[in-house]
Amino acid sequence: MTTDTTAVGTADGTTDDSQPVLIFGRGALTRLADGRKTATISSEIPDAAPGDTVTATLPAGTPRLPLQITHRYPVDELAALPQLATQAGLELSAFTKCRSWSAYLDNVTTTGTVTTPAHVLVLTTTGELEGEFPPKKRPTPKRKRQPPTPPKPKPAPEPLKPVKNGWMQIQGTGPVKMTPLTMVHPQDTPELQQRIAAVLARRTPTLQERRALAPVIGALLEKGKAGPAGLGKDDRERLRKQLHTAIAWLTQHQLLTHGHWNPKLLVGLRIKHATTRGGAPKQ
């Protein structure tokens, strides 16, 4: 049942056996009572005539509004309703709140409350609306969809992963404590040498810089030390002419940081901290 279409009964809910009842929706009945709705289309009381009285009500039977039929127009086809209404001087708003005739006709057809032949009834109130509207049925509120529980954050991996015999593998996350005395695992020296060579190929040092870099890098790889200051006294003396140029270039291109190999250069490789005589790591 819609607010603008009617179903008609003649016995149930009537004040007597001769007065028919028109069933309306809540909104349509309200508009009938205040004069905004003055017409409807019906197919259930073919003998209705101007001057007859009817009672408008809700499907539940209350409240009740007395009406009188002032005009009656036969309708052979629903599609002819707009033209018939125009001829009778009736506007769409007299029938419905729908914004177009097509929407109103679709509504009537969908509900199935009107079949042809039918007739248009022009109505006027003859009394006050009696009884109260039942409370509106409130729709069951939709249950709010709960957002999914966010996944627990994974603990950040340690920057150093213990391997064995004091060696630690650099994982690539977080700060790594190193000194020039930190040792690089002998088996990782070839990989470190390839990484350094790749940087040299990209940065293309000058001939003078290459002559300084080659012996310094070679000594660091051979001794397994992380920085020039970790080399022995004899090695530093032997390389004293090349150290300044080599350290400056390696630092400028971030192969050395804070005097030792950049930890990013050593990701995945193993290192071991130098120890003092007491056995504690020397930082």
PDB file of C-alpha atoms in Angstrom:
ATOM      1  CA  MET A   1       0.000   0.000   0.000  1.00  0.00           C
ATOM      2  CA  THR A   2       1.366   3.393  -0.938  1.00  0.00           C
ATOM      3  CA  THR A   3       0.487   6.802   0.378  1.00  0.00           C
ATOM      4  CA  ASP A   4      -1.266   7.816  -2.851  1.00  0.00           C
ATOM      5  CA  THR A   5      -3.095   4.711  -4.076  1.00  0.00           C
ATOM      6  CA  THR A   6      -6.270   3.276  -2.604  1.00  0.00           C
ATOM      7  CA  ALA A   7      -7.888  -0.065  -1.978  1.00  0.00           C
ATOM      8  CA  VAL A   8     -11.616   0.041  -1.345  1.00  0.00           C
ATOM      9  CA  GLY A   9     -13.813  -2.047   0.929  1.00  0.00           C
ATOM     10  CA  THR A  10     -17.515  -1.909   1.486  1.00  0.00           C
ATOM     11  CA  ALA A  11     -18.180  -3.946   4.610  1.00  0.00           C
ATOM     12  CA  ASP A  12     -15.112  -4.160   6.859  1.00  0.00           C
ATOM     13  CA  GLY A  13     -14.626  -0.934   8.779  1.00  0.00           C
ATOM     14  CA  THR A  14     -17.872   0.784   7.599  1.00  0.00           C
ATOM     15  CA  THR A  15     -20.339   2.619   9.784  1.00  0.00           C
ATOM     16  CA  ASP A  16     -23.183   0.875   7.937  1.00  0.00           C
ATOM     17  CA  ASP A  17     -23.615  -1.616   5.109  1.00  0.00           C
ATOM     18  CA  SER A  18     -24.299   1.063   2.498  1.00  0.00           C
ATOM     19  CA  GLN A  19     -21.320   3.425   3.043  1.00  0.00           C
ATOM     20  CA  PRO A  20     -18.093   2.268   1.395  1.00  0.00           C
ATOM     21  CA  VAL A  21     -14.672   2.753   2.886  1.00  0.00           C
ATOM     22  CA  LEU A  22     -11.618   3.991   0.975  1.00  0.00           C
ATOM     23  CA  ILE A  23      -8.306   2.756   2.344  1.00  0.00           C
ATOM     24  CA  PHE A  24      -5.418   5.232   2.079  1.00  0.00           C
ATOM     25  CA  GLY A  25      -1.890   5.407   3.272  1.00  0.00           C
ATOM     26  CA  ARG A  26      -0.951   7.598   6.206  1.00  0.00           C
ATOM     27  CA  GLY A  27       0.379  10.479   4.087  1.00  0.00           C
ATOM     28  CA  ALA A  28      -2.546  10.437   1.629  1.00  0.00           C
ATOM     29  CA  LEU A  29      -5.072  10.495   4.451  1.00  0.00           C
ATOM     30  CA  THR A  30      -3.293  13.452   6.040  1.00  0.00           C
ATOM     31  CA  ARG A  31      -3.398  15.374   2.753  1.00  0.00           C
ATOM     32  CA  LEU A  32      -7.103  14.548   2.302  1.00  0.00           C
ATOM     33  CA  ALA A  33      -7.828  15.980   5.748  1.00  0.00           C
ATOM     34  CA  ASP A  34      -5.994  19.267   5.108  1.00  0.00           C
ATOM     35  CA  GLY A  35      -7.316  19.672   1.546  1.00  0.00           C
ATOM     36  CA  ARG A  36      -4.096  19.070  -0.416  1.00  0.00           C
ATOM     37  CA  LYS A  37      -5.373  15.797  -1.899  1.00  0.00           C
ATOM     38  CA  THR A  38      -8.742  16.095  -3.636  1.00  0.00           C
ATOM     39  CA  ALA A  39      -8.812  13.164  -6.069  1.00  0.00           C
ATOM     40  CA  THR A  40      -8.067   9.474  -6.320  1.00  0.00           C
ATOM     41  CA  ILE A  41      -8.449   6.632  -8.811  1.00  0.00           C
ATOM     42  CA  SER A  42     -10.505   3.574  -7.829  1.00  0.00           C
ATOM     43  CA  SER A  43     -11.776   0.375  -9.447  1.00  0.00           C
ATOM     44  CA  GLU A  44     -13.709  -1.138  -6.533  1.00  0.00           C
ATOM     45  CA  ILE A  45     -16.955   0.862  -6.298  1.00  0.00           C
ATOM     46  CA  PRO A  46     -18.273   1.079  -9.867  1.00  0.00           C
ATOM     47  CA  ASP A  47     -21.684   2.277  -8.678  1.00  0.00           C
ATOM     48  CA  ALA A  48     -20.283   5.328  -6.850  1.00  0.00           C
ATOM     49  CA  ALA A  49     -21.911   8.544  -7.985  1.00  0.00           C
ATOM     50  CA  PRO A  50     -21.518  12.236  -7.228  1.00  0.00           C
ATOM     51  CA  GLY A  51     -23.198  13.039  -3.921  1.00  0.00           C
ATOM     52  CA  ASP A  52     -22.348   9.662  -2.325  1.00  0.00           C
ATOM     53  CA  THR A  53     -20.529   9.679   0.986  1.00  0.00           C
ATOM     54  CA  VAL A  54     -17.545   7.490   1.796  1.00  0.00           C
ATOM     55  CA  THR A  55     -15.189   7.090   4.731  1.00  0.00           C
ATOM     56  CA  ALA A  56     -11.425   7.347   4.307  1.00  0.00           C
ATOM     57  CA  THR A  57      -9.276   5.459   6.758  1.00  0.00           C
ATOM     58  CA  LEU A  58      -6.029   3.546   7.208  1.00  0.00           C
ATOM     59  CA  PRO A  59      -5.628  -0.215   6.737  1.00  0.00           C
ATOM     60  CA  ALA A  60      -5.941  -0.596  10.515  1.00  0.00           C
ATOM     61  CA  GLY A  61      -9.370   1.130  10.467  1.00  0.00           C
ATOM     62  CA  THR A  62      -8.482   4.302  12.419  1.00  0.00           C
ATOM     63  CA  PRO A  63      -8.628   7.251  12.166  1.00  0.00           C
ATOM     64  CA  ARG A  64     -11.685   8.013   9.990  1.00  0.00           C
ATOM     65  CA  LEU A  65     -12.415  10.933   7.692  1.00  0.00           C
ATOM     66  CA  PRO A  66     -15.903  11.518   6.161  1.00  0.00           C
ATOM     67  CA  LEU A  67     -15.826  12.437   2.466  1.00  0.00           C
ATOM     68  CA  GLN A  68     -18.300  13.196  -0.318  1.00  0.00           C
ATOM     69  CA  ILE A  69     -17.831  12.358  -3.996  1.00  0.00           C
ATOM     70  CA  THR A  70     -18.312  15.554  -6.006  1.00  0.00           C
ATOM     71  CA  HIS A  71     -17.360  14.238  -9.470  1.00  0.00           C
ATOM     72  CA  ARG A  72     -16.815  10.852 -11.098  1.00  0.00           C
ATOM     73  CA  TYR A  73     -14.947  10.218 -14.380  1.00  0.00           C
ATOM     74  CA  PRO A  74     -14.622   6.786 -16.024  1.00  0.00           C
ATOM     75  CA  VAL A  75     -11.095   5.564 -16.895  1.00  0.00           C
ATOM     76  CA  ASP A  76     -10.792   2.789 -19.495  1.00  0.00           C
ATOM     77  CA  GLU A  77      -6.980   2.764 -19.571  1.00  0.00           C
ATOM     78  CA  LEU A  78      -4.542   3.966 -16.927  1.00  0.00           C
ATOM     79  CA  ALA A  79      -2.410   5.603 -19.614  1.00  0.00           C
ATOM     80  CA  ALA A  80      -5.341   7.950 -20.366  1.00  0.00           C
ATOM     81  CA  LEU A  81      -5.410   9.287 -16.790  1.00  0.00           C
ATOM     82  CA  PRO A  82      -3.211  12.390 -17.378  1.00  0.00           C
ATOM     83  CA  GLN A  83      -5.347  13.544 -20.336  1.00  0.00           C
ATOM     84  CA  LEU A  84      -8.574  12.842 -18.440  1.00  0.00           C
ATOM     85  CA  ALA A  85      -7.328  14.783 -15.414  1.00  0.00           C
ATOM     86  CA  THR A  86      -6.452  17.777 -17.594  1.00  0.00           C
ATOM     87  CA  GLN A  87      -9.921  17.739 -19.157  1.00  0.00           C
ATOM     88  CA  ALA A  88     -11.446  17.639 -15.671  1.00  0.00           C
ATOM     89  CA  GLY A  89      -9.297  20.541 -14.483  1.00  0.00           C
ATOM     90  CA  LEU A  90      -7.321  18.365 -12.059  1.00  0.00           C
ATOM     91  CA  GLU A  91      -3.586  18.725 -11.534  1.00  0.00           C
ATOM     92  CA  LEU A  92      -1.193  15.947 -10.604  1.00  0.00           C
ATOM     93  CA  SER A  93      -0.861  17.379  -7.065  1.00  0.00           C
ATOM     94  CA  ALA A  94      -4.567  16.642  -6.498  1.00  0.00           C
ATOM     95  CA  PHE A  95      -3.716  12.928  -6.721  1.00  0.00           C
ATOM     96  CA  THR A  96      -0.212  12.460  -5.382  1.00  0.00           C
ATOM     97  CA  LYS A  97       3.098  13.843  -4.180  1.00  0.00           C
ATOM     98  CA  CYS A  98       4.847  12.192  -7.147  1.00  0.00           C
ATOM     99  CA  ARG A  99       6.644  14.668  -9.408  1.00  0.00           C
ATOM    100  CA  SER A 100       5.408  13.169 -12.690  1.00  0.00           C
ATOM    101  CA  TRP A 101       2.435  11.308 -14.085  1.00  0.00           C
ATOM    102  CA  SER A 102       4.688   8.453 -15.188  1.00  0.00           C
ATOM    103  CA  ALA A 103       5.947   8.000 -11.620  1.00  0.00           C
ATOM    104  CA  TYR A 104       2.381   8.009 -10.283  1.00  0.00           C
ATOM    105  CA  LEU A 105       1.168   5.501 -12.871  1.00  0.00           C
ATOM    106  CA  ASP A 106       4.161   3.252 -12.181  1.00  0.00           C
ATOM    107  CA  ASN A 107       3.267   3.415  -8.483  1.00  0.00           C
ATOM    108  CA  VAL A 108      -0.350   2.493  -9.136  1.00  0.00           C
ATOM    109  CA  THR A 109       0.642  -0.357 -11.461  1.00  0.00           C
ATOM    110  CA  THR A 110       3.263  -1.733  -9.064  1.00  0.00           C
ATOM    111  CA  THR A 111       0.937  -1.850  -6.061  1.00  0.00           C
ATOM    112  CA  GLY A 112      -1.819  -3.481  -8.139  1.00  0.00           C
ATOM    113  CA  THR A 113      -4.565  -1.662  -6.229  1.00  0.00           C
ATOM    114  CA  VAL A 114      -6.246  -0.335  -9.370  1.00  0.00           C
ATOM    115  CA  THR A 115      -7.389  -2.263 -12.438  1.00  0.00           C
ATOM    116  CA  THR A 116      -9.309  -1.040 -15.470  1.00  0.00           C
ATOM    117  CA  PRO A 117     -12.027  -0.145 -16.031  1.00  0.00           C
ATOM    118  CA  ALA A 118     -11.718   2.316 -13.158  1.00  0.00           C
ATOM    119  CA  HIS A 119     -12.879   5.810 -12.298  1.00  0.00           C
ATOM    120  CA  VAL A 120     -11.527   9.049 -10.926  1.00  0.00           C
ATOM    121  CA  LEU A 121     -13.240  10.261  -7.778  1.00  0.00           C
ATOM    122  CA  VAL A 122     -13.078  13.929  -6.865  1.00  0.00           C
ATOM    123  CA  LEU A 123     -13.517  14.200  -3.083  1.00  0.00           C
ATOM    124  CA  THR A 124     -14.271  16.852  -0.489  1.00  0.00           C
ATOM    125  CA  THR A 125     -14.332  16.518   3.284  1.00  0.00           C
ATOM    126  CA  THR A 126     -17.657  16.701   5.096  1.00  0.00           C
ATOM    127  CA  GLY A 127     -16.356  16.556   8.651  1.00  0.00           C
ATOM    128  CA  GLU A 128     -13.318  16.459  10.884  1.00  0.00           C
ATOM    129  CA  LEU A 129     -10.788  13.658  11.085  1.00  0.00           C
ATOM    130  CA  GLU A 130     -11.789  11.393  13.951  1.00  0.00           C
ATOM    131  CA  GLY A 131      -9.345   9.248  15.932  1.00  0.00           C
ATOM    132  CA  GLU A 132      -5.588   9.325  16.166  1.00  0.00           C
ATOM    133  CA  PHE A 133      -2.918   8.025  13.873  1.00  0.00           C
ATOM    134  CA  PRO A 134      -1.137   4.991  15.277  1.00  0.00           C
ATOM    135  CA  PRO A 135       2.545   5.607  16.035  1.00  0.00           C
ATOM    136  CA  LYS A 136       4.837   5.170  13.082  1.00  0.00           C
ATOM    137  CA  LYS A 137       6.750   1.955  12.921  1.00  0.00           C
ATOM    138  CA  ARG A 138      10.365   2.849  13.201  1.00  0.00           C
ATOM    139  CA  PRO A 139      12.673   0.772  11.050  1.00  0.00           C
ATOM    140  CA  THR A 140      15.081  -1.419  12.905  1.00  0.00           C
ATOM    141  CA  PRO A 141      18.317   0.521  13.015  1.00  0.00           C
ATOM    142  CA  LYS A 142      21.014  -1.052  10.977  1.00  0.00           C
ATOM    143  CA  ARG A 143      23.811  -2.424  13.004  1.00  0.00           C
ATOM    144  CA  LYS A 144      26.916  -0.421  12.413  1.00  0.00           C
ATOM    145  CA  ARG A 145      29.585  -2.424  10.769  1.00  0.00           C
ATOM    146  CA  GLN A 146      32.528  -2.683  13.045  1.00  0.00           C
ATOM    147  CA  PRO A 147      35.862  -1.893  11.457  1.00  0.00           C
ATOM    148  CA  PRO A 148      38.207  -4.855  11.274  1.00  0.00           C
ATOM    149  CA  THR A 149      40.663  -5.206  14.086  1.00  0.00           C
ATOM    150  CA  PRO A 150      43.943  -3.718  12.945  1.00  0.00           C
ATOM    151  CA  PRO A 151      46.731  -6.253  12.748  1.00  0.00           C
ATOM    152  CA  LYS A 152      49.223  -6.194  15.549  1.00  0.00           C
ATOM    153  CA  PRO A 153      52.390  -4.456  14.463  1.00  0.00           C
ATOM    154  CA  LYS A 154      55.250  -6.815  13.896  1.00  0.00           C
ATOM    155  CA  PRO A 155      58.213  -6.182  16.116  1.00  0.00           C
ATOM    156  CA  ALA A 156      61.003  -4.405  14.309  1.00  0.00           C
ATOM    157  CA  PRO A 157      63.865  -6.773  13.574  1.00  0.00           C
ATOM    158  CA  GLU A 158      67.080  -6.206  15.439  1.00  0.00           C
ATOM    159  CA  PRO A 159      69.747  -4.424  13.391  1.00  0.00           C
ATOM    160  CA  LEU A 160      72.198  -7.183  14.281  1.00  0.00           C
ATOM    161  CA  LYS A 161      71.398 -10.888  14.159  1.00  0.00           C
ATOM    162  CA  PRO A 162      73.681 -13.194  16.203  1.00  0.00           C
ATOM    163  CA  VAL A 163      75.268 -15.878  14.060  1.00  0.00           C
ATOM    164  CA  LYS A 164      77.920 -17.732  16.088  1.00  0.00           C
ATOM    165  CA  ASN A 165      81.347 -17.315  17.635  1.00  0.00           C
ATOM    166  CA  GLY A 166      80.640 -13.648  18.324  1.00  0.00           C
ATOM    167  CA  TRP A 167      79.826 -12.784  14.718  1.00  0.00           C
ATOM    168  CA  MET A 168      76.722 -10.669  14.026  1.00  0.00           C
ATOM    169  CA  GLN A 169      74.910 -10.288  10.699  1.00  0.00           C
ATOM    170  CA  ILE A 170      73.742  -6.750   9.821  1.00  0.00           C
ATOM    171  CA  GLN A 171      69.997  -6.818   9.084  1.00  0.00           C
ATOM    172  CA  GLY A 172      69.693  -3.347   7.577  1.00  0.00           C
ATOM    173  CA  THR A 173      67.308  -1.744  10.117  1.00  0.00           C
ATOM    174  CA  GLY A 174      68.158   0.468  13.035  1.00  0.00           C
ATOM    175  CA  PRO A 175      71.511   1.967  14.011  1.00  0.00           C
ATOM    176  CA  VAL A 176      74.529  -0.326  14.087  1.00  0.00           C
ATOM    177  CA  LYS A 177      77.338   0.375  16.515  1.00  0.00           C
ATOM    178  CA  MET A 178      80.718   0.043  14.814  1.00  0.00           C
ATOM    179  CA  THR A 179      84.270   1.313  15.226  1.00  0.00           C
ATOM    180  CA  PRO A 180      87.329   1.230  12.934  1.00  0.00           C
ATOM    181  CA  LEU A 181      88.429  -1.858  14.930  1.00  0.00           C
ATOM    182  CA  THR A 182      85.257  -3.769  14.046  1.00  0.00           C
ATOM    183  CA  MET A 183      86.121  -6.873  12.034  1.00  0.00           C
ATOM    184  CA  VAL A 184      84.457  -7.981   8.785  1.00  0.00           C
ATOM    185  CA  HIS A 185      84.117 -11.754   8.377  1.00  0.00           C
ATOM    186  CA  PRO A 186      86.827 -13.112   6.041  1.00  0.00           C
ATOM    187  CA  GLN A 187      84.296 -15.060   3.977  1.00  0.00           C
ATOM    188  CA  ASP A 188      82.320 -11.831   3.359  1.00  0.00           C
ATOM    189  CA  THR A 189      85.353  -9.912   2.071  1.00  0.00           C
ATOM    190  CA  PRO A 190      84.757 -10.818  -1.639  1.00  0.00           C
ATOM    191  CA  GLU A 191      81.176  -9.517  -1.445  1.00  0.00           C
ATOM    192  CA  LEU A 192      82.311  -6.289   0.219  1.00  0.00           C
ATOM    193  CA  GLN A 193      85.005  -5.862  -2.442  1.00  0.00           C
ATOM    194  CA  GLN A 194      82.378  -6.182  -5.216  1.00  0.00           C
ATOM    195  CA  ARG A 195      80.134  -3.588  -3.580  1.00  0.00           C
ATOM    196  CA  ILE A 196      83.011  -1.130  -3.248  1.00  0.00           C
ATOM    197  CA  ALA A 197      84.034  -1.741  -6.860  1.00  0.00           C
ATOM    198  CA  ALA A 198      80.474  -1.000  -8.005  1.00  0.00           C
ATOM    199  CA  VAL A 199      80.537   2.362  -6.217  1.00  0.00           C
ATOM    200  CA  LEU A 200      83.918   3.198  -7.714  1.00  0.00           C
ATOM    201  CA  ALA A 201      82.593   2.408 -11.186  1.00  0.00           C
ATOM    202  CA  ARG A 202      79.682   4.791 -10.699  1.00  0.00           C
ATOM    203  CA  ARG A 203      81.606   7.619  -9.056  1.00  0.00           C
ATOM    204  CA  THR A 204      84.689   7.434 -11.355  1.00  0.00           C
ATOM    205  CA  PRO A 205      87.457   8.798  -9.128  1.00  0.00           C
ATOM    206  CA  THR A 206      90.397  10.536 -10.800  1.00  0.00           C
ATOM    207  CA  LEU A 207      93.634   8.715 -11.529  1.00  0.00           C
ATOM    208  CA  GLN A 208      95.319  10.294  -8.485  1.00  0.00           C
ATOM    209  CA  GLU A 209      92.360   9.273  -6.283  1.00  0.00           C
ATOM    210  CA  ARG A 210      92.452   5.718  -7.641  1.00  0.00           C
ATOM    211  CA  ARG A 211      96.158   5.441  -6.842  1.00  0.00           C
ATOM    212  CA  ALA A 212      95.349   6.421  -3.237  1.00  0.00           C
ATOM    213  CA  LEU A 213      92.192   4.317  -2.918  1.00  0.00           C
ATOM    214  CA  ALA A 214      93.563   1.013  -4.215  1.00  0.00           C
ATOM    215  CA  PRO A 215      96.195   0.352  -1.489  1.00  0.00           C
ATOM    216  CA  VAL A 216      94.017   1.682   1.361  1.00  0.00           C
ATOM    217  CA  ILE A 217      90.957  -0.372   0.383  1.00  0.00           C
ATOM    218  CA  GLY A 218      93.217  -3.385  -0.242  1.00  0.00           C
ATOM    219  CA  ALA A 219      94.719  -3.118   3.255  1.00  0.00           C
ATOM    220  CA  LEU A 220      91.277  -2.807   4.904  1.00  0.00           C
ATOM    221  CA  LEU A 221      89.956  -5.858   3.056  1.00  0.00           C
ATOM    222  CA  GLU A 222      93.096  -7.887   3.764  1.00  0.00           C
ATOM    223  CA  LYS A 223      93.127  -7.094   7.484  1.00  0.00           C
ATOM    224  CA  GLY A 224      89.331  -7.280   7.784  1.00  0.00           C
ATOM    225  CA  LYS A 225      89.177  -3.916   9.537  1.00  0.00           C
ATOM    226  CA  ALA A 226      86.139  -1.604   9.302  1.00  0.00           C
ATOM    227  CA  GLY A 227      88.127   1.634   9.153  1.00  0.00           C
ATOM    228  CA  PRO A 228      91.607   3.029   8.436  1.00  0.00           C
ATOM    229  CA  ALA A 229      92.200   3.830  12.111  1.00  0.00           C
ATOM    230  CA  GLY A 230      91.822   0.124  12.838  1.00  0.00           C
ATOM    231  CA  LEU A 231      94.903  -0.753  10.785  1.00  0.00           C
ATOM    232  CA  GLY A 232      98.126  -1.526  12.564  1.00  0.00           C
ATOM    233  CA  LYS A 233     100.885   1.025  13.046  1.00  0.00           C
ATOM    234  CA  ASP A 234     103.054  -0.462  10.280  1.00  0.00           C
ATOM    235  CA  ASP A 235     100.199  -0.372   7.747  1.00  0.00           C
ATOM    236  CA  ARG A 236      99.318   3.231   8.598  1.00  0.00           C
ATOM    237  CA  GLU A 237     102.958   4.236   8.233  1.00  0.00           C
ATOM    238  CA  ARG A 238     103.176   2.474   4.875  1.00  0.00           C
ATOM    239  CA  LEU A 239     100.006   4.184   3.627  1.00  0.00           C
ATOM    240  CA  ARG A 240     100.522   7.601   5.194  1.00  0.00           C
ATOM    241  CA  LYS A 241     100.812   9.338   1.776  1.00  0.00           C
ATOM    242  CA  GLN A 242      97.565   7.790   0.479  1.00  0.00           C
ATOM    243  CA  LEU A 243      95.398   7.805   3.642  1.00  0.00           C
ATOM    244  CA  HIS A 244      94.306  11.452   3.551  1.00  0.00           C
ATOM    245  CA  THR A 245      93.163  11.372  -0.097  1.00  0.00           C
ATOM    246  CA  ALA A 246      91.534   7.925   0.245  1.00  0.00           C
ATOM    247  CA  ILE A 247      89.663   8.754   3.474  1.00  0.00           C
ATOM    248  CA  ALA A 248      88.430  12.070   2.035  1.00  0.00           C
ATOM    249  CA  TRP A 249      87.044  10.371  -1.094  1.00  0.00           C
ATOM    250  CA  LEU A 250      85.489   7.426   0.763  1.00  0.00           C
ATOM    251  CA  THR A 251      83.855   9.796   3.254  1.00  0.00           C
ATOM    252  CA  GLN A 252      82.591  12.168   0.558  1.00  0.00           C
ATOM    253  CA  HIS A 253      80.871   9.273  -1.224  1.00  0.00           C
ATOM    254  CA  GLN A 254      79.574   7.782   2.047  1.00  0.00           C
ATOM    255  CA  LEU A 255      81.460   4.507   1.912  1.00  0.00           C
ATOM    256  CA  LEU A 256      82.955   5.589   5.232  1.00  0.00           C
ATOM    257  CA  THR A 257      80.847   7.114   8.013  1.00  0.00           C
ATOM    258  CA  HIS A 258      82.360   8.171  11.331  1.00  0.00           C
ATOM    259  CA  GLY A 259      85.669   6.615  10.278  1.00  0.00           C
ATOM    260  CA  HIS A 260      84.330   3.097   9.510  1.00  0.00           C
ATOM    261  CA  TRP A 261      82.471   1.333   6.714  1.00  0.00           C
ATOM    262  CA  ASN A 262      78.946   2.600   6.226  1.00  0.00           C
ATOM    263  CA  PRO A 263      76.626  -0.067   7.769  1.00  0.00           C
ATOM    264  CA  LYS A 264      74.423   0.166   4.640  1.00  0.00           C
ATOM    265  CA  LEU A 265      77.399  -1.103   2.657  1.00  0.00           C
ATOM    266  CA  LEU A 266      77.577  -4.147   4.945  1.00  0.00           C
ATOM    267  CA  VAL A 267      73.907  -5.224   5.012  1.00  0.00           C
ATOM    268  CA  GLY A 268      73.776  -9.030   5.057  1.00  0.00           C
ATOM    269  CA  LEU A 269      77.461  -9.321   5.959  1.00  0.00           C
ATOM    270  CA  ARG A 270      78.906 -10.471   9.279  1.00  0.00           C
ATOM    271  CA  ILE A 271      80.881  -8.318  11.673  1.00  0.00           C
ATOM    272  CA  LYS A 272      82.530  -8.781  15.065  1.00  0.00           C
ATOM    273  CA  HIS A 273      83.385  -6.095  17.581  1.00  0.00           C
ATOM    274  CA  ALA A 274      86.967  -5.853  18.818  1.00  0.00           C
ATOM    275  CA  THR A 275      87.377  -6.747  22.497  1.00  0.00           C
ATOM    276  CA  THR A 276      89.567  -5.298  25.208  1.00  0.00           C
ATOM    277  CA  ARG A 277      91.700  -7.358  27.535  1.00  0.00           C
ATOM    278  CA  GLY A 278      88.745  -7.624  29.895  1.00  0.00           C
ATOM    279  CA  GLY A 279      86.620  -9.169  27.154  1.00  0.00           C
ATOM    280  CA  ALA A 280      84.157  -6.266  26.789  1.00  0.00           C
ATOM    281  CA  PRO A 281      83.401  -4.950  23.292  1.00  0.00           C
ATOM    282  CA  LYS A 282      85.442  -1.909  22.394  1.00  0.00           C
ATOM    283  CA  GLN A 283      83.103   0.756  20.944  1.00  0.00           C
TER     284      GLN A 283
END
